[in-house]
Short mmCIF file of C-alpha atoms and ligand atoms in Angstrom, two decimals:
data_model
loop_
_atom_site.label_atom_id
_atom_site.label_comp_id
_atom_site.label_asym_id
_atom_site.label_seq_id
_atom_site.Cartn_x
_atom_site.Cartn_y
_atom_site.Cartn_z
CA UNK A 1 -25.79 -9.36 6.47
CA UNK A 2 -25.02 -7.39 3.33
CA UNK A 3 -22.38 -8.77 0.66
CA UNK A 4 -20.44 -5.66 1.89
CA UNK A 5 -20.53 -6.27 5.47
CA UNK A 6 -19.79 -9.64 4.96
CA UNK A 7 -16.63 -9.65 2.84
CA UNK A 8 -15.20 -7.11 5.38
CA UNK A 9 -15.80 -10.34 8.22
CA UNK A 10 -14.27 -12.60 6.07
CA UNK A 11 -11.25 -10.07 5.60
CA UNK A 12 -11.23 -9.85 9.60
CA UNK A 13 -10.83 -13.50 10.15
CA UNK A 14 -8.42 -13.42 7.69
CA UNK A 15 -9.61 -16.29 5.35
CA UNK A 16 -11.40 -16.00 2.25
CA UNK A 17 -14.70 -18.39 2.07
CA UNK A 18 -14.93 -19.91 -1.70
CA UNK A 19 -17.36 -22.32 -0.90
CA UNK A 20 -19.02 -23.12 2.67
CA UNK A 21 -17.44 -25.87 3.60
CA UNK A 22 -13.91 -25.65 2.63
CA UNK A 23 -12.85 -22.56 3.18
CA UNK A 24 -9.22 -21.56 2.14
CA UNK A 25 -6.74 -20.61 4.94
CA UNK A 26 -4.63 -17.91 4.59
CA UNK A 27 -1.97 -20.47 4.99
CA UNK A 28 -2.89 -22.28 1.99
CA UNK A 29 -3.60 -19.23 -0.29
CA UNK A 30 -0.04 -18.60 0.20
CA UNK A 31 1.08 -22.34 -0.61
CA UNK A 32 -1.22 -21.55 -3.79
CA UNK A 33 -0.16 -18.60 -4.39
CA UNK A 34 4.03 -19.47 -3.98
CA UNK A 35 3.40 -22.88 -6.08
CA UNK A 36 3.53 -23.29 -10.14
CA UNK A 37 0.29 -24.92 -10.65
CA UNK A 38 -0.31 -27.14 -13.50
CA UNK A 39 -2.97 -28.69 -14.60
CA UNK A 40 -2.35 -31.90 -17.36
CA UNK A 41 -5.94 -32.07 -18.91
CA UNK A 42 -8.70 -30.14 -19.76
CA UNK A 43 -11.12 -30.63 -23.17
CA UNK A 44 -12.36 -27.23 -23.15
CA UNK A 45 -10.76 -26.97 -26.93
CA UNK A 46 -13.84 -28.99 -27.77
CA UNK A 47 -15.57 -25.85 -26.79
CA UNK A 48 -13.18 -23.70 -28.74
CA UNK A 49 -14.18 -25.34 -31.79
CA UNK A 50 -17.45 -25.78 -31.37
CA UNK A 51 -19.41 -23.33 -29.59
CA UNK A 52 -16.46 -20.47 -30.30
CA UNK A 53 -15.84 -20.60 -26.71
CA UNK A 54 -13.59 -17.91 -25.58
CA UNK A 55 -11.03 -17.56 -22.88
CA UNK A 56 -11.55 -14.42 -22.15
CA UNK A 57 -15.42 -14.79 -21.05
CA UNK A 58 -16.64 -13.50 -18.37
CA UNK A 59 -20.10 -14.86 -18.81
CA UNK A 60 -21.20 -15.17 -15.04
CA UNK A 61 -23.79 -17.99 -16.32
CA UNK A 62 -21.57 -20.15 -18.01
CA UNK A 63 -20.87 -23.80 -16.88
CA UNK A 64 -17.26 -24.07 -18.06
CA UNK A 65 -14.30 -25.51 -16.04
CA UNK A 66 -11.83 -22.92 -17.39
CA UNK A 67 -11.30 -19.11 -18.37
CA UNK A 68 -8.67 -16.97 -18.05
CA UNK A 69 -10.23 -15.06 -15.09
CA UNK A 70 -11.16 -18.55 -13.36
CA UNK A 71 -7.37 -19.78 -13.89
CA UNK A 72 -6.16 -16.73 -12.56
CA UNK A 73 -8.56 -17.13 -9.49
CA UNK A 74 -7.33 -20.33 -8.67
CA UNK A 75 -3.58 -19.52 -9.66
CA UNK A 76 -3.73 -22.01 -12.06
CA UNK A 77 -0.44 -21.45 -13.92
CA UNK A 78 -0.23 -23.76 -16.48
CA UNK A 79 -2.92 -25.87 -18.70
CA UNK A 80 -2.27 -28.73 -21.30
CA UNK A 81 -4.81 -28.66 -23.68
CA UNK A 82 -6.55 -31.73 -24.84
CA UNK A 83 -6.40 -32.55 -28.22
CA UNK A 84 -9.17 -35.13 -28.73
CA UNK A 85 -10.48 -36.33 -32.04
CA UNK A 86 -13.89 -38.60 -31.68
CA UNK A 87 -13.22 -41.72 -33.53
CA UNK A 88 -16.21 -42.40 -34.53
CA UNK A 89 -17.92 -38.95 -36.07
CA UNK A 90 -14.03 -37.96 -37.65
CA UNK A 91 -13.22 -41.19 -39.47
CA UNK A 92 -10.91 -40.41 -42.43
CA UNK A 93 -10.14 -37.45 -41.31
CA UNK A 94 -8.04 -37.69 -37.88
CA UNK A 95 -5.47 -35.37 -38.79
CA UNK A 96 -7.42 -32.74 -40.10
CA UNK A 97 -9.42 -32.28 -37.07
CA UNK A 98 -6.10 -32.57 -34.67
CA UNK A 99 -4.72 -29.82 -36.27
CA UNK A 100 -7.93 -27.78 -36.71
CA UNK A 101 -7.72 -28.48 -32.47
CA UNK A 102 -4.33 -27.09 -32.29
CA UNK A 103 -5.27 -24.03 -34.12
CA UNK A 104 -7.83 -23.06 -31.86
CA UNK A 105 -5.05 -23.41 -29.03
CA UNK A 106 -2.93 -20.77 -30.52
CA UNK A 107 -5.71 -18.53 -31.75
CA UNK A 108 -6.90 -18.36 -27.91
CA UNK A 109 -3.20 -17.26 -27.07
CA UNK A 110 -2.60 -15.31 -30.25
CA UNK A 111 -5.93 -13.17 -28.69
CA UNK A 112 -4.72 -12.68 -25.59
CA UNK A 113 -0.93 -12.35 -25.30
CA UNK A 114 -1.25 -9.78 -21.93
CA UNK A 115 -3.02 -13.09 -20.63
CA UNK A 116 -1.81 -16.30 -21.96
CA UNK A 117 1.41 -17.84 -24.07
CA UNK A 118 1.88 -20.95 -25.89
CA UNK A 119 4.67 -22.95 -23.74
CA UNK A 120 6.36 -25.83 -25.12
CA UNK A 121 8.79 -26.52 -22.27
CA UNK A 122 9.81 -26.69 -18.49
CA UNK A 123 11.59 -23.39 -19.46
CA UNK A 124 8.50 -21.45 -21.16
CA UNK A 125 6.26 -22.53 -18.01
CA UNK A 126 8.65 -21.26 -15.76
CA UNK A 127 8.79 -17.93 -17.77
CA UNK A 128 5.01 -17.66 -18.55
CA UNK A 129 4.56 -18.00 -14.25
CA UNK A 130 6.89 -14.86 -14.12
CA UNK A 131 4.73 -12.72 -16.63
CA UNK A 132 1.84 -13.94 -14.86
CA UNK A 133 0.71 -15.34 -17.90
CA UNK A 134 -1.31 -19.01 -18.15
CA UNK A 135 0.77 -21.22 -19.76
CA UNK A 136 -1.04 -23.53 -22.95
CA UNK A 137 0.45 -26.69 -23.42
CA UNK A 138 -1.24 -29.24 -26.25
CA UNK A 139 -1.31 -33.22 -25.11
CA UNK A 140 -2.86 -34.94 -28.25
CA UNK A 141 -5.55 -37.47 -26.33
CA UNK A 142 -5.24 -40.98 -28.37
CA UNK A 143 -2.58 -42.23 -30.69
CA UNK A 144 -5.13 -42.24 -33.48
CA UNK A 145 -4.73 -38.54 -34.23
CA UNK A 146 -1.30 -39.93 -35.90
CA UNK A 147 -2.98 -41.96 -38.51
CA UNK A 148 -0.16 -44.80 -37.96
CA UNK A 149 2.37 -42.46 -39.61
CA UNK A 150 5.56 -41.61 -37.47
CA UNK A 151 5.89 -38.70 -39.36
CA UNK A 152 2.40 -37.18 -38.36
CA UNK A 153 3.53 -37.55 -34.49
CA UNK A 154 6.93 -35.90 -35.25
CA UNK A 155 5.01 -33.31 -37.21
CA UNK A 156 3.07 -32.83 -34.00
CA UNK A 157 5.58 -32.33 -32.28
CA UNK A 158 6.71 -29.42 -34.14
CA UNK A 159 3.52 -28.10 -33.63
CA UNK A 160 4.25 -28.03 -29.96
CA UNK A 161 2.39 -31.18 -29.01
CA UNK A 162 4.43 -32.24 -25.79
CA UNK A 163 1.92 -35.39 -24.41
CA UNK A 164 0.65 -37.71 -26.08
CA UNK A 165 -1.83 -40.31 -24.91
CA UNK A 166 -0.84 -43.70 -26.80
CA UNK A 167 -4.54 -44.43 -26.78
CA UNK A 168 -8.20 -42.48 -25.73
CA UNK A 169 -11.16 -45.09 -25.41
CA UNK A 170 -10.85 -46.61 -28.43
CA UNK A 171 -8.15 -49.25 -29.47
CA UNK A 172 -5.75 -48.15 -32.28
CA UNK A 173 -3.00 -49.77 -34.70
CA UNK A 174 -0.88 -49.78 -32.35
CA UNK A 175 -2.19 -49.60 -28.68
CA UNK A 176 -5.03 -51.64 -26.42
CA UNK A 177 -7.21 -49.14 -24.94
CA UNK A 178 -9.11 -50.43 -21.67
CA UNK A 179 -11.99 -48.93 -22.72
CA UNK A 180 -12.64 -51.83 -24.78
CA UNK A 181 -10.67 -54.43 -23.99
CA UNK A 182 -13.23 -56.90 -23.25
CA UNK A 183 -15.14 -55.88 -26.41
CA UNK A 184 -14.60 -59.40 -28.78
CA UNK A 185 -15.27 -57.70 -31.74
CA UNK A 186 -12.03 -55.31 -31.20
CA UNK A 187 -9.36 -56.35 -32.44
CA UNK A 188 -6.57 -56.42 -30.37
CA UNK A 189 -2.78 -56.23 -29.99
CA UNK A 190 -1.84 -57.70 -26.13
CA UNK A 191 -0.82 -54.14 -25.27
CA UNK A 192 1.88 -52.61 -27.35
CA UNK A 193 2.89 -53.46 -30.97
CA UNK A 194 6.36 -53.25 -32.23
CA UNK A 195 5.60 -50.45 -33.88
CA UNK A 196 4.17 -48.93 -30.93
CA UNK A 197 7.00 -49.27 -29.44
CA UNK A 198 8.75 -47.65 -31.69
CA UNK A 199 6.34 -44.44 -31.45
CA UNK A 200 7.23 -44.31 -27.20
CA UNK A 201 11.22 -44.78 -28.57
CA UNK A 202 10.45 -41.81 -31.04
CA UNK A 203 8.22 -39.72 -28.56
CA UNK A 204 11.64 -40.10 -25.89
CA UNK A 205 13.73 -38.90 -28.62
CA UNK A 206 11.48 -36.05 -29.40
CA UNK A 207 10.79 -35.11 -25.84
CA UNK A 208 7.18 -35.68 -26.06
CA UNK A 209 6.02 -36.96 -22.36
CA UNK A 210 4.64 -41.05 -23.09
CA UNK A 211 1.00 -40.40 -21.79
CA UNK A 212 -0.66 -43.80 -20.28
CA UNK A 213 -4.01 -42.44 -19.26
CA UNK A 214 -6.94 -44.61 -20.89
CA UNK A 215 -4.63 -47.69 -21.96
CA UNK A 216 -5.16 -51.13 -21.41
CA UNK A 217 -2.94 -52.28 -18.44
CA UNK A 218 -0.77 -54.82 -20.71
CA UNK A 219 -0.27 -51.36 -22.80
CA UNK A 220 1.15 -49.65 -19.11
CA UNK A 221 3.53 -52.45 -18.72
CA UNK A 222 4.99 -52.71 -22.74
CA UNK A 223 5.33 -49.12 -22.46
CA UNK A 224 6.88 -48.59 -19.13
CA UNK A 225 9.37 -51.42 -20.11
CA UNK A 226 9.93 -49.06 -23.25
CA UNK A 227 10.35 -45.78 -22.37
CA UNK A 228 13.45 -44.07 -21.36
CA UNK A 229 12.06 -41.36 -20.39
CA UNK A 230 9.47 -41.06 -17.09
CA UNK A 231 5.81 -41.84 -18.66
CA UNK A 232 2.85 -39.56 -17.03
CA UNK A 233 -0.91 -40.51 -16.61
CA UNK A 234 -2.22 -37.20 -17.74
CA UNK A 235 -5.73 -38.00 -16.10
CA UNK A 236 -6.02 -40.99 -14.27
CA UNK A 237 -7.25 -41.85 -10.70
CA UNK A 238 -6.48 -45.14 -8.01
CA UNK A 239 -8.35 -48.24 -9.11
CA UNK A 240 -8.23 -49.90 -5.09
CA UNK A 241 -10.48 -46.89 -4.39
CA UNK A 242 -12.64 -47.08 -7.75
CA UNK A 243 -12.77 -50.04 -9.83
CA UNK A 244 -12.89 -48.18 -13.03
CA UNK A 245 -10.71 -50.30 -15.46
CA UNK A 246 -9.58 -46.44 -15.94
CA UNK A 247 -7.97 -46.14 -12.89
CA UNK A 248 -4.68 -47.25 -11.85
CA UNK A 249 -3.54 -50.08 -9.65
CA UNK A 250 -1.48 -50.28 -6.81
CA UNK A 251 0.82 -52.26 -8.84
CA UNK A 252 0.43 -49.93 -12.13
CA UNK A 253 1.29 -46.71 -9.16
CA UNK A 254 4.69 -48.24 -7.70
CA UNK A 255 5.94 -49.02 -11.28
CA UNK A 256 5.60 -45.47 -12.23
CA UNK A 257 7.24 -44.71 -9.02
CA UNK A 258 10.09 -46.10 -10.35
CA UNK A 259 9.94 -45.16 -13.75
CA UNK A 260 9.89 -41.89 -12.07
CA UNK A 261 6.95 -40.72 -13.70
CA UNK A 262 4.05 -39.07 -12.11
CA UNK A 263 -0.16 -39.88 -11.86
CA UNK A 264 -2.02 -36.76 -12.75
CA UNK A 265 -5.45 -37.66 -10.60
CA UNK A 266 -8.28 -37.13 -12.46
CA UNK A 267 -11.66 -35.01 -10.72
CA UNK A 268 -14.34 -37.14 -12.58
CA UNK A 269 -16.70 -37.88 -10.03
CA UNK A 270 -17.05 -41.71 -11.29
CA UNK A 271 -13.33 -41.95 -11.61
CA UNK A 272 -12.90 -40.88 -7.12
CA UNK A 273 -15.97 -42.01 -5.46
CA UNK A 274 -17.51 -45.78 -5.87
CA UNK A 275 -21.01 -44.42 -5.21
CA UNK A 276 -21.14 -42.23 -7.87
CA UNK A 277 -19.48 -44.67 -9.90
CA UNK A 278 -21.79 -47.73 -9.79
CA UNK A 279 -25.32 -44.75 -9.83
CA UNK A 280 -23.41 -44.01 -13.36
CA UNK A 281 -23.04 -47.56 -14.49
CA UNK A 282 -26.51 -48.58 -13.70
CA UNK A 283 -27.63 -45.21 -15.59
CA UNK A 284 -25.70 -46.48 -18.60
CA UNK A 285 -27.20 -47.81 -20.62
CA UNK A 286 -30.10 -45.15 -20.79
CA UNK A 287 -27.87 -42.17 -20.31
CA UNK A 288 -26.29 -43.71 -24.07
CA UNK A 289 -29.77 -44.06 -24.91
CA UNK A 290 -30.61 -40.67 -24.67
CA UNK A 291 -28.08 -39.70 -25.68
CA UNK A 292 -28.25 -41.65 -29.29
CA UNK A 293 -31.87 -40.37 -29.46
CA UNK A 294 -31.11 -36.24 -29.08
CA UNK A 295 -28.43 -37.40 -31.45
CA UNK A 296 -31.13 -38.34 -34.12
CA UNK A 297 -33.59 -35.95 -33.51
CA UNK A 298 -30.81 -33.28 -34.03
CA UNK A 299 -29.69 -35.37 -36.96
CA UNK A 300 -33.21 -35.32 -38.55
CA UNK A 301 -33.64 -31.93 -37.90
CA UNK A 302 -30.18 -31.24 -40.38
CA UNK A 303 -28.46 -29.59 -37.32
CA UNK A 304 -24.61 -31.16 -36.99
CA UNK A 305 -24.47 -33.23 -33.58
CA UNK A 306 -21.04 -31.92 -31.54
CA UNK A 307 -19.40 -32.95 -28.83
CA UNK A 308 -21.69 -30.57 -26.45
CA UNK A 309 -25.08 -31.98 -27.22
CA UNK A 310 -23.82 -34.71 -26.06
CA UNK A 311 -22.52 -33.00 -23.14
CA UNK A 312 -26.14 -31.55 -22.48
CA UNK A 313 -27.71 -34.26 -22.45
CA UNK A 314 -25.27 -35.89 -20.06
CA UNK A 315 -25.50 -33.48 -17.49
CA UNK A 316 -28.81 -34.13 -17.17
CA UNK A 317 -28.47 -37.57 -15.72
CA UNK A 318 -25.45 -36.98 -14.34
CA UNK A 319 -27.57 -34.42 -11.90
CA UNK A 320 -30.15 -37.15 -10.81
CA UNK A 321 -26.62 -38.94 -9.06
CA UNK A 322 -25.60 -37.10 -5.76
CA UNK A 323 -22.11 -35.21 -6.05
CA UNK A 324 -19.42 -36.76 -4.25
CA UNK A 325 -17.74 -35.14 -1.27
CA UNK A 326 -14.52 -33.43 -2.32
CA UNK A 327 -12.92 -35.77 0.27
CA UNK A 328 -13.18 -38.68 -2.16
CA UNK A 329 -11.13 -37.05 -4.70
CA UNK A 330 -8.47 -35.84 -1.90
CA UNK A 331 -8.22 -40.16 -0.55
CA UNK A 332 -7.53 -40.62 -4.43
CA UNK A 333 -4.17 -38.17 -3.91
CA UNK A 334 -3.32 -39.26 -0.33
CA UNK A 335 -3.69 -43.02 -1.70
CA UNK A 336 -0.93 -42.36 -4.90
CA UNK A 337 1.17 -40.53 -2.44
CA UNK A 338 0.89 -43.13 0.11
CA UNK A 339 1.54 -46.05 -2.45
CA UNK A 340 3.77 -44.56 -5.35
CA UNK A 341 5.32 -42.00 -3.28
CA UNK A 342 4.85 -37.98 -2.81
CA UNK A 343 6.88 -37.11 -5.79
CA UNK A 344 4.73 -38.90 -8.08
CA UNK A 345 1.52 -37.46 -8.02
CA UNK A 346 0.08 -34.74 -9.38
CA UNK A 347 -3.56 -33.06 -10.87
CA UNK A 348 -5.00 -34.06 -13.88
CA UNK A 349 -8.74 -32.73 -13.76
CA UNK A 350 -10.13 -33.52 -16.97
CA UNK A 351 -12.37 -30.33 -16.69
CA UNK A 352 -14.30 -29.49 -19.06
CA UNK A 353 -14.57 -33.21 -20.21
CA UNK A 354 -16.95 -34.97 -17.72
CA UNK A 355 -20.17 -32.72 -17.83
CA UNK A 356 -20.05 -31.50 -15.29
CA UNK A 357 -19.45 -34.64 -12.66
CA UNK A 358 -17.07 -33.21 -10.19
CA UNK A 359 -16.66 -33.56 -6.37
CA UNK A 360 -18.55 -30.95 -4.47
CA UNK A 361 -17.20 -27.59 -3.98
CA UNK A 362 -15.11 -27.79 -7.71
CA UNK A 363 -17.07 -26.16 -10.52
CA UNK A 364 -14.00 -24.42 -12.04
CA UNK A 365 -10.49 -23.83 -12.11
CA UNK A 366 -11.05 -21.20 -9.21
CA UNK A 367 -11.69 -24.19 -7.23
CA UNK A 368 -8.29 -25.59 -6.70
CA UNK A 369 -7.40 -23.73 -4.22
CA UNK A 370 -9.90 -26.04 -2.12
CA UNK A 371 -7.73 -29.17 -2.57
CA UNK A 372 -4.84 -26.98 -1.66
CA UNK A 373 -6.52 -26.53 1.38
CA UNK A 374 -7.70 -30.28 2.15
CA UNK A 375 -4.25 -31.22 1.55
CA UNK A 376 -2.97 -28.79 4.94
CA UNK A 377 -5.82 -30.30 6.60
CA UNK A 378 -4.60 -33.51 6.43
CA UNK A 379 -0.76 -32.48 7.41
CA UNK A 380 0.90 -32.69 3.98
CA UNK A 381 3.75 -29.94 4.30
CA UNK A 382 4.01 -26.49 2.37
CA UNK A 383 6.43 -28.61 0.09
CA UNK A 384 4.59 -31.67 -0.43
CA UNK A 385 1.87 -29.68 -1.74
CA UNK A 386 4.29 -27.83 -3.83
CA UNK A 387 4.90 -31.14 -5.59
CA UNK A 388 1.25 -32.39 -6.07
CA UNK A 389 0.33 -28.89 -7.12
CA UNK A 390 3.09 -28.61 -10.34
CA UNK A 391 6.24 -29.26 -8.76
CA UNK A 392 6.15 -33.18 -9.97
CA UNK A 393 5.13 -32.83 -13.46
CA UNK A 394 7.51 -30.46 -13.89
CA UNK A 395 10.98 -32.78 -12.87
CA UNK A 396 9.09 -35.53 -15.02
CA UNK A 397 8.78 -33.08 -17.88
CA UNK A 398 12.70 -31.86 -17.31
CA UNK A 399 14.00 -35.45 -17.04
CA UNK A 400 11.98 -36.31 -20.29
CA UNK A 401 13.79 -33.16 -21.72
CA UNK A 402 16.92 -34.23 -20.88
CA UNK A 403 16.28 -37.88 -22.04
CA UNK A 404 15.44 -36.37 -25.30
CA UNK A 405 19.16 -34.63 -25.69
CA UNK A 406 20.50 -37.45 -25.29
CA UNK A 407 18.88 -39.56 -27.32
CA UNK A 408 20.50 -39.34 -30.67
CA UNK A 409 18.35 -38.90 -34.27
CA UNK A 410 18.20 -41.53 -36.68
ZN1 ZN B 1 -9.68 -38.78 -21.24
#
């Protein structure tokens, strides 16, 4: 069968076939296609930065999660943009390299304004879905990018910075991270410090959304406690279908439930399936080791190391571990809607930030459309979808908007 004989079959049956085995209903290209969908975390600024990624690319060959043309084939209406600084290779400097991050945010919008627009509210995402234009949000990822300085997060905020994730992997002055929690040589806070709690007071009165992706669980529960305004996970998946200290628990899910928040579940294939999970722990230790050496030999070789040689070299033994069905990601959303609740749950894909480890059938941003239609497959209504899709983040976002008018400056 040619390509043109067979497009005109898949127009007869009335379905268009993105992948083999999920093919998208026209009943679910229209829940797509009615819904504002938002997506709370991809890295690809790293890419921005580094390579000179652009947007607009059309490169058929390239690897990347997001583009404007794979947003738009996905109806992917709005993106926050990850603003992550590495600890490690930008010590002294975290600042510096969060706002050279932010620029390369606005100088993908300033390049395409038919195509994309900054958005730093519930209003401007409504707006930019009406010019058919992909919204860019910034959500700074870890609490260090604010140097310990209030002023630096109210500065960011300025910027248009409208998450921010109280820690990434790393422990800061103010938050436990879980990603190394049980490291004794870290030293640690048991969860939030008093100044951190002033930063979630400040980030309510500002209207920045209280991101708890990637902290230590006693973190969660000081800063749920705190905030007055509903707290998001930005990326995070279930932890009683993956024990990844990552993930949330059952008990983490219901309290955000009633803080009114919503979980933004994460795609990362060692984040949804426990398979894939315990082939990458036992890889581990020589994935980093590999890692560390390409490191050197670029090192020796007086080339800078970035964030995507490391991103090479993990996709190589990331490929050795079989991809996950896209069913495991879709239990992760049926389990947070089951246990927190419909209205608090929501997609947080962390593409371009997981080389490459994604359920089968999601490569891109053209992909979601897939989970759109798992989701009818498994009875959720045209509304309930709605929610999951964008609806949810944005009544946390409004409430945390309206928190923030009330809350009065010091
Ligand atoms: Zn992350």
């Amino acid at each position: 069968m040619t390509k043109l004989t067979l497009a005109v079959a898949v127009a007869l049956v009335s379905a268009v076939f993105t992948d083999a085995q999920t093919p998208v209903s026209k009943k679910a290209w229209e829940i797509q296609n009615s819904s504002i969908v938002i997506d709370t975390h991809a890295d690809t600024p790293q890419r921005f930065l580094d390579e000179n990624y652009d947007m607009g690319s059309t490169d058929p060959k390239d690897r990347g999660h997001i583009s404007l043309d794979k947003a738009k084939a996905g109806n992917l209406g709005a993106e926050f943009f990850s603003i992550w600084v590495e600890p490690e290779t930008n010590q002294g400097h975290f600042a510096h390299h969060t706002l050279d991050l932010i620029d390369a945010v606005y100088e993908q919008a300033a390049r395409h304004p038919d195509r994309m627009m900054m958005a730093f509210s519930v209003a401007d995402i409504e707006r930019a879905h009406r010019e058919h234009k992909q919204a860019a949000l910034l959500g700074i990822e870890g609490g260090h990018s604010i140097e310990n300085d209030i002023r630096l997060l109210r500065d960011y905020y300025r910027l248009g910075v409208r998450y921010m994730t109280l820690s990434w992997s790393n422990t800061n002055e103010f938050a436990d991270s879980s990603g190394d929690i049980n490291n004794p040589k870290v030293e640690h806070h048991n969860g939030l410090t008093d100044g951190g709690k002033q930063i979630v007071l400040e980030m309510n009165r500002l209207g920045m959304l209280v991101d708890i992706s990637h902290v230590a669980d006693k973190t969660f529960y000081d800063a749920i406690a705190v905030s007055k305004a509903p707290v998001i996970a930005s990326h995070s998946s279930a932890r009683a279908l993956t024990n990844h200290p990552r993930n949330m628990t059952d008990n983490m899910l219901r309290a955000v439930a009633k803080n009114g928040g919503v979980v933004q579940v994460n795609f990362y294939s060692a984040f949804v399936d426990e398979n894939f999970r315990k082939a990458a722990e036992a890889q581990a230790k020589d994935r980093d080791a590999a890692t560390k050496a390409d490191a050197e030999q670029l090192k020796a070789a007086g080339k800078t190391v970035t964030y995507l040689d490391g991103d090479r070299v993990e996709r190589e033994w990331y490929a050795k571990i079989p991809r996950p069905p896209l069913s495991s990601l879709i239990d992760h959303i049926d389990h947070i809607a089951k246990v927190a609740g419909i209205d608090h749950v929501g997609l947080g894909s962390d593409f371009d930030g997981v080389s490459g480890a994604t359920p089968e059938g999601i490569d891109s941003a053209a992909d979601l459309p897939k989970i759109t239609q798992s989701l009818v497959d498994r009875g959720y209504s045209a509304g309930d979808i709605r929610k999951i899709l964008g609806g949810n983040l944005l009544r946390a976002f409004r409430e945390a908007e309206r928190v923030s008018r009330e809350m009065p400056s010091k």
